[in-house]
Short mmCIF file of C-alpha atoms in Angstrom, two decimals:
data_model
loop_
_atom_site.label_atom_id
_atom_site.label_comp_id
_atom_site.label_asym_id
_atom_site.label_seq_id
_atom_site.Cartn_x
_atom_site.Cartn_y
_atom_site.Cartn_z
CA MET P 1 0.00 0.00 0.00
CA ALA P 2 1.33 3.39 -0.91
CA PHE P 3 0.94 6.87 0.55
CA LYS P 4 1.70 9.17 -2.37
CA ILE P 5 2.98 12.64 -1.59
CA LEU P 6 3.55 14.16 -5.01
CA ALA P 7 0.72 14.39 -7.50
CA PHE P 8 1.61 13.69 -11.15
CA PHE P 9 1.31 16.51 -13.62
CA CYS P 10 -1.98 16.65 -15.47
CA VAL P 11 -3.20 17.95 -18.79
CA LEU P 12 -6.87 18.78 -19.04
CA ILE P 13 -8.56 16.80 -21.77
CA PRO P 14 -11.31 18.66 -23.58
CA ASN P 15 -14.73 17.12 -23.87
CA ALA P 16 -15.19 15.61 -27.30
CA VAL P 17 -17.75 13.64 -29.18
CA ALA P 18 -16.56 10.05 -29.36
CA LEU P 19 -15.21 8.85 -32.68
CA SER P 20 -17.64 6.55 -34.43
CA GLU P 21 -14.90 5.14 -36.66
CA LEU P 22 -11.13 4.88 -36.43
CA LYS P 23 -9.06 3.67 -39.36
CA LEU P 24 -5.77 2.19 -38.15
CA VAL P 25 -2.99 3.27 -40.48
CA GLY P 26 -0.11 0.91 -41.21
CA PRO P 27 2.44 -0.18 -41.99
CA ALA P 28 1.66 -3.56 -40.47
CA SER P 29 5.32 -4.36 -39.88
CA LEU P 30 6.86 -4.46 -36.41
CA PRO P 31 7.49 -0.86 -35.29
CA LEU P 32 10.95 0.17 -34.17
CA THR P 33 9.32 1.11 -30.88
CA ALA P 34 8.10 -2.43 -30.17
CA SER P 35 8.94 -3.99 -26.83
CA HIS P 36 11.30 -6.82 -26.01
CA PRO P 37 9.61 -10.29 -25.92
CA LEU P 38 6.88 -10.25 -23.28
CA HIS P 39 7.36 -12.18 -20.07
CA PRO P 40 4.69 -14.90 -19.64
CA ALA P 41 4.10 -13.65 -16.08
CA LEU P 42 3.55 -10.06 -17.23
CA GLY P 43 0.33 -9.95 -15.19
CA SER P 44 1.48 -10.88 -11.68
CA PHE P 45 0.47 -10.12 -8.08
CA SER P 46 1.71 -8.40 -4.96
CA ILE P 47 -0.08 -9.59 -1.82
CA GLU P 48 0.26 -7.67 1.43
CA THR P 49 2.20 -9.85 3.89
CA ALA P 50 -0.27 -9.43 6.74
CA PHE P 51 -3.18 -10.46 4.50
CA PHE P 52 -1.42 -13.28 2.65
CA GLU P 53 -3.20 -16.10 4.44
CA GLU P 54 -6.56 -14.43 3.98
CA PHE P 55 -5.91 -14.81 0.27
CA VAL P 56 -4.38 -18.31 0.06
CA GLY P 57 -5.63 -19.85 3.31
CA ASN P 58 -3.50 -22.39 5.14
CA THR P 59 -2.96 -26.14 4.97
CA SER P 60 -6.01 -26.78 7.16
CA ALA P 61 -8.26 -24.58 5.04
CA PRO P 62 -6.85 -23.67 1.61
CA ASN P 63 -8.69 -20.86 -0.14
CA LEU P 64 -10.12 -22.56 -3.20
CA LEU P 65 -11.35 -19.33 -4.78
CA THR P 66 -7.82 -17.93 -4.90
CA LYS P 67 -6.46 -21.25 -6.11
CA ASN P 68 -8.94 -21.45 -8.98
CA LEU P 69 -8.48 -17.84 -10.04
CA LEU P 70 -4.69 -18.23 -10.20
CA GLU P 71 -4.91 -21.59 -11.95
CA ASN P 72 -7.11 -20.00 -14.63
CA LEU P 73 -4.27 -17.62 -15.49
CA LYS P 74 -1.64 -20.35 -15.46
CA ALA P 75 -3.72 -22.49 -17.81
CA ARG P 76 -3.67 -19.74 -20.44
CA THR P 77 0.10 -19.16 -20.48
CA GLY P 78 1.58 -22.35 -19.08
CA VAL P 79 3.41 -20.22 -16.50
CA PRO P 80 1.90 -19.13 -13.17
CA ALA P 81 1.65 -15.48 -12.28
CA GLU P 82 4.48 -14.49 -9.97
CA VAL P 83 3.63 -13.45 -6.41
CA ARG P 84 5.41 -10.81 -4.40
CA ILE P 85 4.73 -11.25 -0.68
CA GLY P 86 5.18 -7.76 0.66
CA GLY P 87 3.91 -4.24 1.03
CA ILE P 88 3.89 -1.84 3.93
CA THR P 89 3.36 -4.64 6.48
CA ALA P 90 6.57 -6.37 5.35
CA ASP P 91 8.49 -3.68 7.22
CA SER P 92 6.87 -4.83 10.45
CA THR P 93 6.86 -8.59 9.81
CA TYR P 94 9.10 -10.81 11.96
CA TRP P 95 10.21 -14.45 11.98
CA ASN P 96 9.62 -16.72 14.98
CA ALA P 97 10.93 -20.24 14.46
CA SER P 98 9.06 -21.55 17.50
CA GLN P 99 5.66 -20.04 16.67
CA GLN P 100 2.99 -22.72 16.32
CA ILE P 101 0.53 -20.55 14.38
CA SER P 102 1.63 -19.79 10.84
CA LEU P 103 0.79 -16.05 10.87
CA VAL P 104 -0.24 -13.74 13.70
CA ASN P 105 -1.26 -10.11 13.26
CA PHE P 106 -1.12 -7.82 16.29
CA VAL P 107 -3.95 -5.26 16.18
CA ASP P 108 -4.01 -2.66 18.97
CA SER P 109 -7.03 -1.31 20.83
CA THR P 110 -7.56 1.41 18.21
CA GLY P 111 -7.86 -1.15 15.45
CA ALA P 112 -4.44 -0.40 13.96
CA LEU P 113 -2.37 -3.29 12.65
CA ARG P 114 0.99 -2.92 14.40
CA ASN P 115 3.02 -5.95 13.38
CA THR P 116 2.94 -9.45 11.92
CA THR P 117 4.82 -12.54 13.03
CA VAL P 118 5.19 -15.66 10.91
CA GLY P 119 6.30 -19.14 11.89
CA PRO P 120 7.31 -22.29 10.00
CA GLY P 121 3.73 -23.02 8.90
CA PHE P 122 3.69 -19.84 6.84
CA TRP P 123 5.85 -21.44 4.17
CA ASP P 124 3.32 -24.28 3.87
CA SER P 125 0.73 -21.63 3.06
CA VAL P 126 3.00 -20.22 0.35
CA LYS P 127 3.20 -23.68 -1.18
CA LEU P 128 -0.58 -23.60 -1.72
CA LEU P 129 -0.01 -21.29 -4.69
CA PRO P 130 -0.04 -22.96 -8.13
CA LYS P 131 2.89 -25.27 -8.78
CA ASP P 132 6.07 -23.46 -9.90
CA THR P 133 4.84 -20.03 -8.75
CA LYS P 134 7.88 -17.79 -8.37
CA ILE P 135 8.03 -15.80 -5.12
CA VAL P 136 9.50 -12.39 -4.42
CA LEU P 137 9.83 -11.97 -0.64
CA ASN P 138 9.87 -8.50 0.91
CA LEU P 139 12.12 -8.25 4.01
CA ASP P 140 11.99 -5.69 6.85
CA LEU P 141 14.32 -2.72 6.43
CA HIS P 142 12.49 -0.09 8.46
CA ASP P 143 13.66 -1.44 11.84
CA LEU P 144 17.31 -1.51 10.69
CA LYS P 145 17.75 -4.93 12.30
CA PHE P 146 19.85 -6.97 9.91
CA GLN P 147 19.65 -10.18 11.92
CA GLY P 148 15.87 -10.20 11.68
CA ALA P 149 16.01 -9.80 7.90
CA LEU P 150 18.65 -12.51 7.65
CA ASP P 151 16.61 -14.91 9.80
CA MET P 152 13.55 -14.39 7.60
CA ALA P 153 15.56 -14.83 4.41
CA THR P 154 17.25 -17.96 5.74
CA ALA P 155 13.96 -19.56 6.77
CA ALA P 156 12.35 -18.75 3.42
CA ALA P 157 15.27 -20.07 1.39
CA LYS P 158 15.35 -23.31 3.34
CA ALA P 159 11.59 -23.90 3.15
CA LEU P 160 10.85 -22.74 -0.39
CA GLY P 161 13.97 -23.73 -2.30
CA PRO P 162 13.81 -22.86 -6.02
CA GLN P 163 10.29 -21.45 -5.64
CA LEU P 164 11.89 -18.43 -3.95
CA ASP P 165 13.05 -16.28 -6.82
CA MET P 166 14.14 -12.96 -5.30
CA PHE P 167 14.30 -10.85 -2.17
CA GLU P 168 13.39 -7.21 -1.69
CA ILE P 169 14.81 -5.35 1.31
CA GLY P 170 12.30 -2.77 2.50
CA ASN P 171 9.02 -1.52 1.07
CA GLU P 172 8.84 2.08 -0.19
CA PRO P 173 11.99 3.21 1.65
CA ASP P 174 11.59 6.66 0.12
CA HIS P 175 8.93 7.16 2.82
CA TYR P 176 11.03 6.54 5.93
CA LEU P 177 14.37 6.98 7.71
CA ASN P 178 15.27 9.99 5.54
CA PHE P 179 17.06 7.74 3.11
CA THR P 180 19.15 9.30 0.38
CA PRO P 181 20.51 7.30 -2.56
CA GLN P 182 23.87 7.23 -0.78
CA ASN P 183 22.92 6.07 2.72
CA TYR P 184 20.24 3.72 1.37
CA THR P 185 22.83 2.18 -0.95
CA SER P 186 25.29 1.74 1.89
CA THR P 187 22.77 -0.06 4.10
CA TRP P 188 20.90 -2.00 1.42
CA GLY P 189 24.06 -3.04 -0.43
CA THR P 190 25.73 -4.32 2.72
CA TRP P 191 22.67 -6.29 3.74
CA ALA P 192 22.21 -7.80 0.27
CA LYS P 193 25.87 -8.84 0.06
CA ASN P 194 25.82 -10.39 3.55
CA ILE P 195 22.57 -12.28 2.92
CA THR P 196 24.00 -13.53 -0.37
CA THR P 197 27.14 -14.76 1.39
CA SER P 198 25.28 -16.31 4.33
CA LEU P 199 22.92 -18.24 2.08
CA GLY P 200 25.60 -19.20 -0.44
CA MET P 201 23.67 -17.71 -3.36
CA LYS P 202 25.56 -17.72 -6.66
CA ALA P 203 23.51 -15.43 -8.92
CA PRO P 204 22.07 -11.99 -8.19
CA THR P 205 18.89 -12.60 -6.19
CA PHE P 206 17.78 -9.12 -5.16
CA GLN P 207 15.27 -6.62 -6.46
CA VAL P 208 16.30 -3.12 -5.48
CA ALA P 209 14.38 0.05 -4.59
CA ALA P 210 10.62 -0.79 -4.29
CA THR P 211 10.14 2.98 -4.15
CA VAL P 212 6.80 4.73 -4.65
CA GLU P 213 7.21 8.44 -5.26
CA ASP P 214 6.48 9.51 -8.82
CA PRO P 215 9.47 10.80 -10.81
CA ILE P 216 9.86 14.53 -10.37
CA TRP P 217 8.84 16.42 -13.48
CA PRO P 218 10.29 18.32 -15.26
CA TYR P 219 13.31 16.03 -15.05
CA ASP P 220 15.72 18.97 -14.71
CA THR P 221 13.97 20.26 -11.59
CA PRO P 222 16.57 20.86 -8.86
CA GLY P 223 16.73 17.76 -6.70
CA ALA P 224 15.13 15.42 -9.23
CA ALA P 225 18.34 13.46 -9.73
CA ASN P 226 18.68 13.01 -5.94
CA ALA P 227 15.32 11.31 -5.48
CA LEU P 228 15.56 7.76 -4.17
CA ASP P 229 14.79 5.42 -7.06
CA CYS P 230 16.25 2.64 -9.18
CA VAL P 231 18.51 4.89 -11.22
CA SER P 232 19.88 6.98 -8.36
CA THR P 233 20.72 3.90 -6.28
CA LEU P 234 22.50 2.24 -9.20
CA ALA P 235 24.45 5.45 -9.71
CA ALA P 236 25.36 5.39 -6.00
CA GLY P 237 26.85 1.90 -6.40
CA VAL P 238 24.10 -0.32 -5.03
CA ASN P 239 25.17 -3.12 -7.40
CA LYS P 240 28.91 -2.92 -6.84
CA ASP P 241 28.84 -6.47 -5.43
CA ASN P 242 26.71 -7.83 -8.31
CA VAL P 243 23.69 -8.62 -6.12
CA VAL P 244 20.96 -6.81 -8.09
CA ARG P 245 18.98 -8.69 -10.72
CA SER P 246 16.17 -6.20 -11.21
CA CYS P 247 14.70 -2.89 -10.08
CA SER P 248 11.18 -2.30 -8.83
CA GLU P 249 9.16 0.88 -8.49
CA HIS P 250 5.53 1.31 -7.46
CA THR P 251 2.80 3.20 -9.31
CA TYR P 252 -0.56 4.42 -8.04
CA GLN P 253 -2.13 6.80 -10.52
CA TYR P 254 -4.69 8.18 -8.05
CA SER P 255 -5.11 8.23 -4.28
CA VAL P 256 -7.63 8.53 -1.47
CA CYS P 257 -4.99 9.17 1.18
CA ASP P 258 -6.21 12.75 1.73
CA PRO P 259 -9.14 14.98 0.74
CA PRO P 260 -7.52 16.89 -2.17
CA ARG P 261 -6.70 13.67 -3.99
CA ILE P 262 -9.96 11.98 -3.04
CA ALA P 263 -11.73 14.64 -5.10
CA VAL P 264 -10.00 13.65 -8.35
CA ALA P 265 -10.03 9.87 -7.90
CA THR P 266 -13.04 9.41 -10.17
CA LEU P 267 -13.97 6.81 -12.75
CA PRO P 268 -13.84 9.22 -15.75
CA ASN P 269 -10.38 10.38 -14.68
CA LEU P 270 -9.17 6.81 -14.26
CA VAL P 271 -10.49 5.34 -17.50
CA ASN P 272 -8.67 7.46 -20.07
CA HIS P 273 -5.61 6.52 -22.09
CA THR P 274 -4.16 10.02 -22.27
CA ARG P 275 -4.07 10.40 -18.50
CA LEU P 276 -2.76 6.87 -18.07
CA ALA P 277 -0.01 7.26 -20.67
CA GLN P 278 0.91 10.68 -19.35
CA TYR P 279 1.42 9.13 -15.92
CA LEU P 280 3.44 6.07 -16.96
CA ASP P 281 5.52 8.14 -19.38
CA LEU P 282 7.15 9.69 -16.31
CA TRP P 283 9.04 6.39 -15.88
CA GLN P 284 10.38 6.09 -19.43
CA PRO P 285 13.87 7.53 -18.69
CA ARG P 286 14.25 5.26 -15.65
CA ILE P 287 13.12 2.18 -17.55
CA GLN P 288 15.62 2.86 -20.31
CA SER P 289 18.48 3.51 -17.89
CA VAL P 290 17.84 0.39 -15.79
CA ARG P 291 17.56 -1.86 -18.85
CA GLN P 292 20.86 -0.55 -20.20
CA GLN P 293 22.57 -1.38 -16.92
CA LEU P 294 20.90 -4.64 -15.88
CA GLY P 295 19.34 -6.18 -18.98
CA PRO P 296 16.10 -6.17 -20.97
CA GLU P 297 13.80 -7.67 -18.32
CA SER P 298 15.20 -5.81 -15.33
CA PHE P 299 12.58 -3.10 -14.73
CA VAL P 300 9.35 -4.17 -13.04
CA ILE P 301 6.46 -2.36 -11.45
CA GLY P 302 6.57 -4.38 -8.26
CA GLU P 303 3.40 -2.96 -6.75
CA TYR P 304 0.62 -0.98 -8.36
CA ASN P 305 -3.08 -0.37 -8.45
CA SER P 306 -5.55 2.30 -9.45
CA VAL P 307 -5.98 4.31 -6.25
CA SER P 308 -3.57 4.22 -3.30
CA CYS P 309 -4.75 3.90 0.31
CA SER P 310 -6.77 0.84 -0.72
CA GLY P 311 -8.87 2.08 -3.62
CA ARG P 312 -12.19 3.84 -3.86
CA ASN P 313 -15.64 2.30 -3.74
CA ASN P 314 -17.50 2.66 -7.06
CA VAL P 315 -14.21 3.33 -8.85
CA SER P 316 -11.64 0.63 -8.09
CA ASN P 317 -14.15 -2.20 -7.80
CA THR P 318 -15.84 -1.57 -11.16
CA PHE P 319 -15.60 -2.76 -14.73
CA GLY P 320 -14.05 0.63 -15.43
CA GLN P 321 -11.01 -0.46 -13.43
CA ALA P 322 -10.88 -3.63 -15.54
CA LEU P 323 -10.46 -1.46 -18.64
CA TRP P 324 -7.89 0.69 -16.84
CA LEU P 325 -6.02 -2.44 -15.76
CA LEU P 326 -5.95 -3.79 -19.31
CA ASP P 327 -4.67 -0.52 -20.75
CA THR P 328 -2.16 -0.03 -17.92
CA THR P 329 -0.71 -3.52 -18.33
CA PHE P 330 -0.36 -3.27 -22.09
CA TYR P 331 0.95 0.29 -22.09
CA ALA P 332 3.56 -0.49 -19.43
CA ALA P 333 4.59 -3.57 -21.41
CA SER P 334 4.96 -1.40 -24.50
CA LEU P 335 7.41 0.72 -22.48
CA ASN P 336 9.44 -2.43 -21.65
CA VAL P 337 8.20 -2.97 -18.11
CA SER P 338 8.84 -6.68 -17.71
CA ARG P 339 6.28 -7.63 -15.05
CA MET P 340 3.39 -5.89 -13.31
CA TYR P 341 2.50 -6.97 -9.75
CA ILE P 342 -1.00 -5.72 -8.95
CA HIS P 343 -1.37 -5.18 -5.20
CA GLN P 344 -3.93 -6.99 -3.05
CA GLY P 345 -4.56 -6.32 0.60
CA GLY P 346 -6.42 -4.15 3.07
CA PRO P 347 -6.52 -0.58 4.39
CA LEU P 348 -4.56 -1.35 7.59
CA ALA P 349 -7.03 0.38 9.86
CA LEU P 350 -6.22 3.83 11.19
CA GLN P 351 -2.90 3.97 9.38
CA SER P 352 -3.64 7.54 8.33
CA SER P 353 -6.19 9.86 9.87
CA THR P 354 -6.86 11.51 6.50
CA GLN P 355 -7.38 8.44 4.32
CA LEU P 356 -10.81 7.44 3.11
CA ASN P 357 -10.65 3.73 4.01
CA HIS P 358 -10.30 2.05 7.38
CA GLY P 359 -10.47 -1.70 7.88
CA GLY P 360 -11.68 -4.60 5.76
CA LEU P 361 -10.11 -5.52 2.44
CA SER P 362 -9.15 -3.05 -0.27
CA PHE P 363 -11.66 -1.84 -2.84
CA TYR P 364 -9.02 -2.29 -5.53
CA ASN P 365 -8.59 -6.04 -4.92
CA LEU P 366 -9.42 -8.28 -7.86
CA TRP P 367 -11.36 -10.51 -5.49
CA TYR P 368 -12.31 -10.86 -1.83
CA PRO P 369 -11.10 -14.28 -0.68
CA VAL P 370 -12.94 -14.01 2.65
CA GLN P 371 -15.92 -12.12 4.00
CA ASN P 372 -14.86 -8.80 5.48
CA MET P 373 -16.33 -5.47 6.54
CA ASN P 374 -16.28 -4.25 2.92
CA GLY P 375 -18.26 -7.16 1.57
CA PRO P 376 -18.69 -10.91 1.11
CA VAL P 377 -16.46 -13.35 -0.75
CA LYS P 378 -16.55 -12.00 -4.27
CA VAL P 379 -14.77 -11.72 -7.61
CA PHE P 380 -14.63 -8.24 -9.12
CA PRO P 381 -14.70 -7.30 -12.82
CA SER P 382 -10.98 -6.42 -12.89
CA TYR P 383 -10.04 -10.10 -12.66
CA SER P 384 -11.26 -10.65 -16.21
CA ALA P 385 -8.75 -8.08 -17.48
CA TYR P 386 -5.95 -10.38 -16.36
CA LEU P 387 -7.64 -13.23 -18.23
CA PHE P 388 -7.54 -11.02 -21.33
CA VAL P 389 -3.83 -10.36 -20.76
CA ALA P 390 -3.02 -14.04 -20.17
CA GLU P 391 -4.91 -15.12 -23.26
CA THR P 392 -3.15 -12.50 -25.34
CA LEU P 393 0.23 -13.86 -24.24
CA GLY P 394 -0.84 -17.46 -24.66
CA HIS P 395 2.02 -19.97 -24.59
CA SER P 396 4.31 -17.83 -26.70
CA LYS P 397 7.62 -16.69 -25.21
CA SER P 398 8.37 -14.45 -28.19
CA LEU P 399 5.44 -12.05 -28.39
CA ARG P 400 6.22 -8.33 -28.71
CA ILE P 401 3.86 -5.41 -28.21
CA ALA P 402 3.58 -1.92 -29.67
CA ASN P 403 0.99 0.79 -29.26
CA ILE P 404 -0.36 1.45 -32.75
CA TYR P 405 -3.01 4.01 -31.79
CA PRO P 406 -2.42 6.75 -30.81
CA GLY P 407 1.08 5.42 -31.67
CA ARG P 408 4.50 6.32 -30.38
CA GLN P 409 5.63 9.89 -30.93
CA ALA P 410 9.15 11.28 -31.32
CA ASN P 411 9.33 11.99 -27.59
CA GLY P 412 8.44 8.38 -26.74
CA SER P 413 4.88 9.07 -25.61
CA THR P 414 1.64 7.92 -27.23
CA ILE P 415 0.16 11.36 -26.64
CA THR P 416 0.32 13.32 -29.87
CA THR P 417 1.45 16.91 -30.08
CA ALA P 418 -1.16 19.29 -28.64
CA LEU P 419 -3.32 16.28 -27.71
CA GLY P 420 -3.86 15.42 -31.37
CA ASP P 421 -5.41 12.05 -30.52
CA LYS P 422 -8.79 12.48 -32.19
CA SER P 423 -10.47 10.19 -29.67
CA ALA P 424 -9.36 12.27 -26.64
CA GLY P 425 -7.91 9.19 -25.00
CA GLU P 426 -10.95 6.95 -25.53
CA LEU P 427 -9.77 4.63 -28.33
CA VAL P 428 -6.59 2.58 -28.02
CA ALA P 429 -5.06 -0.16 -30.17
CA TYR P 430 -2.13 -2.47 -29.44
CA GLY P 431 -0.47 -4.85 -31.86
CA PHE P 432 1.34 -8.10 -31.01
CA TRP P 433 4.03 -9.60 -33.23
CA ASP P 434 5.56 -13.05 -32.68
CA ASP P 435 9.31 -13.42 -33.26
CA ALA P 436 8.91 -17.19 -33.62
CA LEU P 437 6.77 -17.05 -36.77
CA PRO P 438 7.98 -16.76 -40.38
CA THR P 439 6.01 -13.52 -40.80
CA ARG P 440 7.18 -12.32 -37.38
CA HIS P 441 7.99 -8.76 -38.37
CA ARG P 442 5.62 -8.26 -41.29
CA PHE P 443 2.21 -8.61 -39.66
CA PRO P 444 0.90 -8.77 -36.09
CA VAL P 445 -0.71 -11.99 -34.88
CA LYS P 446 -3.15 -10.25 -32.53
CA LEU P 447 -4.65 -6.84 -31.90
CA ALA P 448 -6.16 -5.51 -28.68
CA LEU P 449 -8.78 -2.82 -29.31
CA LEU P 450 -10.03 -0.76 -26.36
CA ASN P 451 -12.96 1.63 -26.27
CA LEU P 452 -12.56 3.59 -23.04
CA GLN P 453 -15.49 5.91 -23.54
CA ILE P 454 -17.43 5.80 -20.28
CA TYR P 455 -20.84 4.18 -20.55
CA ASN P 456 -22.66 3.37 -17.32
CA GLN P 457 -25.47 0.84 -16.97
CA THR P 458 -27.57 3.58 -15.38
CA GLN P 459 -27.52 5.70 -18.55
CA ASN P 460 -30.84 5.71 -20.36
CA ILE P 461 -29.35 6.13 -23.84
CA PRO P 462 -28.24 3.73 -26.57
CA ARG P 463 -24.74 2.45 -25.91
CA PRO P 464 -22.29 4.19 -28.28
CA VAL P 465 -20.25 2.02 -30.64
CA SER P 466 -16.95 2.78 -32.35
CA THR P 467 -15.64 0.86 -35.34
CA PHE P 468 -11.95 0.08 -35.74
CA ASP P 469 -10.88 -0.47 -39.34
CA ILE P 470 -7.97 -2.91 -39.07
CA SER P 471 -7.61 -3.59 -42.80
CA ALA P 472 -4.04 -2.32 -42.92
CA TYR P 473 -2.97 -4.99 -40.41
CA LYS P 474 -4.43 -8.04 -42.17
CA GLN P 475 -2.12 -10.18 -44.25
CA ASP P 476 -5.06 -11.41 -46.35
CA PRO P 477 -7.67 -8.66 -46.80
CA SER P 478 -10.43 -11.17 -47.61
CA SER P 479 -9.83 -13.49 -44.64
CA GLN P 480 -12.03 -13.58 -41.57
CA VAL P 481 -10.70 -12.87 -38.11
CA THR P 482 -11.71 -14.25 -34.73
CA ILE P 483 -12.45 -11.96 -31.82
CA ARG P 484 -12.99 -12.44 -28.11
CA ARG P 485 -14.77 -9.72 -26.19
CA LEU P 486 -14.38 -8.30 -22.66
CA THR P 487 -17.68 -6.68 -21.75
CA ALA P 488 -20.15 -5.77 -19.02
CA PRO P 489 -23.40 -3.78 -18.95
CA GLY P 490 -21.41 -0.65 -18.10
CA ALA P 491 -18.24 0.81 -16.63
CA ASP P 492 -19.96 1.19 -13.25
CA VAL P 493 -20.71 -2.55 -12.92
CA LYS P 494 -19.23 -4.18 -9.80
CA GLU P 495 -20.38 -7.75 -10.40
CA ALA P 496 -18.32 -10.53 -11.99
CA ASN P 497 -21.42 -12.54 -12.87
CA VAL P 498 -22.32 -9.99 -15.55
CA THR P 499 -18.74 -9.31 -16.61
CA SER P 500 -17.79 -11.68 -19.38
CA TRP P 501 -14.57 -12.61 -21.12
CA ALA P 502 -15.21 -14.45 -24.39
CA GLY P 503 -18.75 -15.15 -23.20
CA GLN P 504 -17.74 -16.71 -19.90
CA THR P 505 -18.09 -15.30 -16.40
CA PHE P 506 -15.88 -16.12 -13.41
CA ALA P 507 -17.87 -15.05 -10.36
CA GLN P 508 -17.23 -18.38 -8.62
CA GLY P 509 -13.59 -18.63 -9.63
CA ILE P 510 -14.19 -21.08 -12.46
CA ALA P 511 -15.57 -20.47 -15.92
CA SER P 512 -19.34 -20.39 -16.29
CA GLY P 513 -20.91 -20.62 -19.73
CA LYS P 514 -19.52 -21.49 -23.13
CA VAL P 515 -16.70 -19.70 -24.89
CA ILE P 516 -18.06 -17.27 -27.45
CA GLU P 517 -15.90 -16.30 -30.41
CA GLU P 518 -17.09 -13.96 -33.10
CA LYS P 519 -16.04 -14.35 -36.72
CA VAL P 520 -15.67 -11.16 -38.69
CA ARG P 521 -14.92 -10.96 -42.39
CA GLY P 522 -13.41 -7.78 -43.68
CA GLY P 523 -11.57 -5.25 -41.61
CA ARG P 524 -14.20 -3.49 -39.50
CA ILE P 525 -14.45 -4.40 -35.80
CA SER P 526 -17.20 -2.86 -33.67
CA VAL P 527 -16.37 -2.13 -30.04
CA SER P 528 -18.99 -0.63 -27.74
CA ALA P 529 -18.23 2.11 -25.25
CA SER P 530 -16.56 0.62 -22.14
CA GLU P 531 -15.54 -2.58 -23.88
CA ALA P 532 -12.42 -4.26 -25.30
CA VAL P 533 -11.77 -7.00 -27.83
CA LEU P 534 -8.88 -9.29 -28.66
CA VAL P 535 -8.52 -9.91 -32.38
CA PHE P 536 -6.80 -13.09 -33.59
CA LEU P 537 -5.34 -12.39 -37.01
#
């Protein structure tokens, strides 16, 4: 969970009549701006340490809803989503080798969650995740007690073996202890080296930073280069002992941590490509720098969601967030973010006196694994967006993505000069090319078409429809294409039983209904307002 201090810069988008037709202009060949091959676990998860067992259960009572939802994703790619166990509670989570209960949360008389202690049974709970799930484990840095971090790392490595993929030391350290790139690097680097030596690890096994503050813009603002982040820590020598495999930063586009930001955390603000791209574009220089230093898959967004401080009711738990999640995942991938770990957890009662949410589970969760003060066991519409992502990736390890509308501009953004996107951020198209195929660079194998125009089920008007003309991207103009549709009665829908992916709903964790594929001859694909389709070319 993040408490954002700096708001990202914003351009006002004028009201515009939605485009009824958009002709995608070629060429159909792989753009120079296309990403590296997409990681099969692009759509992954971060689960708050203190709430981990609420999500997965324990050996006595495994949570079957969570199991089924994660297995659905694995079935579509052949590779399970990765799971980062961490968040703000990781910096107050301690190891107790003699503890009989697997996880204990200490909640004080005010209802505030103060600390978490895990025992040996906790690792059995981790093993309830789908087979071969890779784990990123977040260790406590805030207390500056190295032995406690080492004990936790040692216990995890012994219990989980190869399932344990990486460690993080500290969650959002740019929010405590007055860390600078230099003193953070000194502490973090020493700890990482000593844990590596103690555990006899051969390869780099650490993910650095896990910071949350947005990049300062403009980039030449005094002090911008001194902000604690992936790039500044690498420049300070955090990897001098070759312990860093990847860098993680956190992104929360909106917030309900305080009244000024609560006012702008609305569904229309969230579901718009221009605002989304404008926000993620802030990270482009960092992504490029980290990849040059550590390799093509080395920058991840290790924790993210729509609205920090646990989301907003009627915004983060809607089908609108599903569309935001789909666009966010694909746009970040097009910028060469390797993996996206969407955060799941709870408000951590009374953590901030100004935040909107207190107690229960977060409104931005993709599902509620247990009944809580914010509602019953339930799957939310956003889950289906990850099904869309997983099915787009399929079993390919060589798929590459590019944004083809609005398209990449000279400055790297998909926002055209003077907001020249004729759809005002409502229509978006991504292309996917497969390096493994003979026509790998000539034509895409799939297209994702998003219509982000807000349409609510409460509106008493015909639902607007936009037509994408994809003719320029078809190898055979006369051939028919297959499409699968992500849809719901409106952006304001909060129910998974009326949210369908390819005709199926997933309200109970498993598919209900038959798969529906549409066959379209010619190059015109209709997409209703607040809807998205995957086109198989």
